[in-house]
Each structure stands twice: as structure tokens, then as C-alpha cells.
Amino acid sequence: MKNTLCDHRDRTDESQADLAAAVGVSRQSINAIERGRYDPSLELAFKLAAHYECAIEELFDPELDD
Amino acid sequence: MTESATSTTDWLTKRRRYKRLMYGSLWVGIIGLLVGTYLDQYLAGVVVYWAGFFGMIGVWQFSPVALYDERDTAIEQKASDYTLGVFAFVLVLGGPGGIALEEGGILTLPPAFGGAMWALVAVYAIFGVIYTLLRRRG
């Protein structure tokens, strides 16, 4: 799944470790999400959106077929 | 160091510490079992092994920080799926195939073969029961 997590992280000057600690996952999980190798659960997606105070759709693009 | 950086470091340090404690407990148990076996103190070895194992479980369940996250769980699930798949092939192809070869006089199977196949049958029977229960629970 495409996502803008890296852009949001750059804007707030956070490291992957900082973000991981904030939402309660490992740095490797944040890295895997940013690289599109792992799709987060709904719960984690909501946590990430809450952390950046934005809608989930601003963070993740499911790339659904029309 | 900023407050945020400090709390991140604390969290990482705690996680690392409890993971070391968890695996350390398991290793103590394993080494205890091996030493007990070597010294013919089997009961003591088993007691140390169980203590180490349950110590590991205790640290895992009661640590103040999550030691595994959802990605770890997802990877474990995938690995379990693949493992079940591999052994399904072993059971489906190996079991009847081995019996056919033995009955045809082509091969003499070791006595352990039957035990191994029945053990796999038991594994999949338990899997079936648990799968059914989970499915019913929704």
C-alpha cells in the first residue's frame, strides 16, 4: 500500500525509532510500512493517523482498482 | 536530549532488556537440561528447563513493554502457514507413498516412520479442531 508516512515524518523531524516508540511498534515495522513491504492493521493505521492528526486517507492509499 | 528522544531511548532500552531477559531465561533452561542430562541428573535438568521456559513465558506476558508487535505476529503466522504446508506435503505424499513402497517390497521403512506419520496426523487433527473452534467463534 502506498503511503506518505516518510513525508510526514520528515515534516516533524522524527526518526523511524521515534515514530515506532510513539505508536508502540518496532522500528523495523515502521521501515517495512514506509517501503510498502507491510500493510499495517486498521488499529495501527488509526494510531499513525492520530499521531499526525490527520485522516487515514492522507497517510495511506489502498490503490483500489476502479 | 529532548524529552521525546529520551522517552524513545527509554522504550528501546526497556524492550531490549526484557527481550534479553526472556531469551536468557530460555537459554538457562536449555543449558540446564543439557547439563542435567550430561551429569545423569535428569530430574534436576528437567526442572531447570521448565523453570527457564516458564520464566520466558512470564517475561513475555508480563513485561511493561510489548516485546513483539503486529508485524512480528504476521511474520510468525506466515511462517506457521508455510511450515504446515511443507509438512502437509510430507504427510500426503510420504505416508501413503512409503506404505505403498514397503508393501511393494521396494523399500523397508524404519520403525520410526510410522510414528512420525501418526504424529503428523495428530498435529493436523489438532489443527482441524482449533480451526473449527475459531471459525465458530467468528
Coordinates of C-alpha atoms in Angstrom, one line a residue:
Chain A
M1 CA 0.0 0.0 0.0
K2 CA 1.3 3.4 -1.0
N3 CA 1.8 5.8 2.0
T4 CA 3.1 9.2 2.9
L5 CA 4.5 8.2 6.3
C6 CA 8.1 9.2 5.3
D7 CA 6.9 12.7 4.2
H8 CA 5.0 13.2 7.5
R9 CA 8.0 12.0 9.5
D10 CA 10.3 14.4 7.7
R11 CA 8.0 17.3 8.3
T12 CA 8.0 16.6 12.1
D13 CA 11.7 15.8 12.1
E14 CA 11.2 12.4 13.6
S15 CA 13.3 9.3 13.2
Q16 CA 11.7 5.9 12.5
A17 CA 12.6 4.9 16.0
D18 CA 10.7 8.0 17.4
L19 CA 7.6 7.2 15.4
A20 CA 7.9 3.5 16.3
A21 CA 8.0 4.3 20.1
A22 CA 5.1 6.7 19.7
V23 CA 2.8 4.2 18.2
G24 CA 4.2 1.1 20.1
V25 CA 5.8 -0.9 17.3
S26 CA 9.4 -1.7 16.3
R27 CA 11.5 0.5 14.1
Q28 CA 11.6 -2.4 11.6
S29 CA 7.8 -2.3 11.3
I30 CA 7.8 1.4 10.5
N31 CA 10.6 0.8 8.0
A32 CA 8.6 -2.1 6.4
I33 CA 5.4 0.1 6.2
E34 CA 7.3 3.0 4.6
R35 CA 8.8 0.7 2.0
G36 CA 5.4 -0.8 1.2
R37 CA 6.5 -4.3 2.4
Y38 CA 4.0 -4.4 5.2
D39 CA 0.4 -3.1 5.4
P40 CA -0.5 -2.0 8.9
S41 CA -3.6 -3.2 10.7
L42 CA -6.5 -0.9 11.0
E43 CA -5.7 -0.2 14.6
L44 CA -2.1 0.8 13.8
A45 CA -3.2 2.9 10.8
F46 CA -5.6 4.8 13.1
K47 CA -2.8 5.2 15.7
L48 CA -0.5 6.6 13.0
A49 CA -3.2 9.0 11.7
A50 CA -3.9 10.1 15.3
H51 CA -0.2 10.7 15.8
Y52 CA -0.1 13.0 12.8
E53 CA -3.5 14.5 13.5
C54 CA -4.7 13.7 10.0
A55 CA -7.2 11.4 8.3
I56 CA -6.1 7.8 7.4
E57 CA -6.6 8.6 3.7
E58 CA -3.9 11.3 3.9
L59 CA -1.4 8.6 5.1
F60 CA -2.4 5.6 3.1
D61 CA -3.6 5.0 -0.4
P62 CA -5.1 1.5 -0.9
E63 CA -4.6 1.6 -4.7
L64 CA -8.0 0.1 -5.3
D65 CA -8.9 -0.9 -8.9
D66 CA -11.8 1.1 -10.4
Chain B
M1 CA 18.5 15.2 24.8
T2 CA 14.9 16.3 24.1
E3 CA 12.1 14.7 26.2
S4 CA 10.8 12.8 23.1
A5 CA 14.3 11.4 22.3
T6 CA 14.7 10.4 26.0
S7 CA 11.4 8.5 26.1
T8 CA 12.2 6.8 22.8
T9 CA 15.6 5.7 24.1
D10 CA 13.9 4.5 27.4
W11 CA 11.4 2.5 25.5
L12 CA 14.0 0.9 23.2
T13 CA 16.3 0.2 26.2
K14 CA 13.4 -1.4 28.1
R15 CA 12.4 -3.5 25.1
R16 CA 16.0 -4.7 24.6
R17 CA 16.4 -5.5 28.3
Y18 CA 13.2 -7.6 28.6
K19 CA 13.9 -9.4 25.3
R20 CA 17.3 -10.4 26.6
L21 CA 15.8 -11.5 29.9
M22 CA 13.2 -13.6 28.0
Y23 CA 15.7 -15.4 25.8
G24 CA 18.2 -15.6 28.6
S25 CA 15.7 -17.4 30.7
L26 CA 15.1 -19.9 27.9
W27 CA 18.8 -20.5 27.3
V28 CA 19.4 -21.1 31.0
G29 CA 16.6 -23.7 30.8
I30 CA 18.1 -25.4 27.8
I31 CA 21.6 -25.4 29.2
G32 CA 20.3 -26.7 32.5
L33 CA 18.6 -29.6 30.7
L34 CA 21.8 -30.4 28.7
V35 CA 24.0 -30.2 31.8
G36 CA 21.5 -32.3 33.9
T37 CA 21.4 -34.9 31.1
Y38 CA 25.2 -35.0 30.9
L39 CA 25.5 -35.4 34.7
D40 CA 22.7 -38.0 34.9
Q41 CA 20.7 -35.6 36.9
Y42 CA 17.7 -35.8 34.6
L43 CA 15.1 -34.6 37.1
A44 CA 17.1 -31.5 38.0
G45 CA 17.7 -30.8 34.4
V46 CA 14.0 -31.0 33.5
V47 CA 13.1 -28.8 36.5
V48 CA 15.6 -26.1 35.4
Y49 CA 14.4 -26.4 31.8
W50 CA 10.7 -25.9 32.8
A51 CA 11.7 -23.0 35.1
G52 CA 13.6 -21.4 32.2
F53 CA 10.7 -22.0 29.8
F54 CA 8.0 -20.6 32.2
G55 CA 10.3 -17.8 33.1
M56 CA 10.5 -16.9 29.4
I57 CA 6.7 -17.0 29.2
G58 CA 6.3 -14.9 32.3
V59 CA 8.7 -12.2 31.0
W60 CA 6.9 -12.2 27.6
Q61 CA 3.4 -11.9 29.1
F62 CA 4.1 -9.5 31.9
S63 CA 6.8 -7.2 30.6
P64 CA 5.8 -3.5 30.8
V65 CA 6.6 -3.0 27.1
A66 CA 5.4 -5.0 24.1
L67 CA 8.2 -7.3 23.0
Y68 CA 6.6 -8.3 19.7
D69 CA 4.4 -6.1 17.5
E70 CA 1.8 -6.9 14.9
R71 CA 4.4 -7.3 12.1
D72 CA 6.3 -9.9 14.2
T73 CA 2.9 -11.7 14.7
A74 CA 2.1 -11.5 11.0
I75 CA 5.6 -13.0 10.1
E76 CA 5.1 -15.8 12.6
Q77 CA 1.7 -16.6 11.1
K78 CA 3.1 -16.7 7.6
A79 CA 6.0 -18.9 8.8
S80 CA 3.5 -21.2 10.5
D81 CA 1.4 -21.4 7.3
Y82 CA 4.4 -22.4 5.2
T83 CA 5.6 -24.9 7.8
L84 CA 2.1 -26.6 7.9
G85 CA 2.2 -26.6 4.1
V86 CA 5.6 -28.3 4.0
F87 CA 4.5 -31.0 6.4
A88 CA 1.2 -31.4 4.7
F89 CA 3.1 -32.5 1.6
V90 CA 5.3 -34.8 3.7
L91 CA 2.2 -36.4 5.2
V92 CA 0.1 -36.6 2.0
L93 CA 2.9 -37.8 -0.3
G94 CA 5.2 -39.5 2.2
G95 CA 2.7 -41.5 4.3
P96 CA 0.8 -43.4 1.5
G97 CA 3.9 -43.4 -0.7
G98 CA 6.1 -45.0 1.9
I99 CA 3.4 -47.6 2.7
A100 CA 3.0 -48.4 -1.0
L101 CA 6.7 -48.8 -1.5
E102 CA 7.0 -51.1 1.5
E103 CA 4.1 -53.2 0.6
G104 CA 5.5 -53.5 -2.9
G105 CA 8.8 -54.8 -1.4
I106 CA 10.8 -51.9 -2.9
L107 CA 11.6 -50.4 0.4
T108 CA 11.9 -51.3 4.1
L109 CA 10.8 -48.4 6.2
P110 CA 12.4 -47.8 9.6
P111 CA 10.1 -48.3 12.6
A112 CA 10.1 -44.6 13.4
F113 CA 8.4 -43.9 10.1
G114 CA 5.0 -45.0 11.3
G115 CA 5.4 -43.0 14.5
A116 CA 6.4 -39.9 12.6
M117 CA 3.4 -40.2 10.2
W118 CA 1.0 -40.7 13.1
A119 CA 2.5 -37.7 14.9
L120 CA 1.8 -35.5 11.8
V121 CA -1.8 -36.9 11.7
A122 CA -2.2 -35.8 15.3
V123 CA -0.8 -32.3 14.5
Y124 CA -3.3 -31.8 11.7
A125 CA -6.2 -33.3 13.7
I126 CA -5.5 -30.7 16.5
F127 CA -5.1 -28.0 13.8
G128 CA -8.5 -29.0 12.5
V129 CA -10.2 -28.9 15.9
I130 CA -8.7 -25.5 16.7
Y131 CA -9.5 -24.1 13.3
T132 CA -13.2 -25.3 13.7
L133 CA -13.5 -23.7 17.2
L134 CA -12.0 -20.4 16.0
R135 CA -14.3 -20.4 12.9
R136 CA -17.4 -21.0 15.1
R137 CA -16.3 -18.2 17.4
G138 CA -16.3 -15.9 14.4

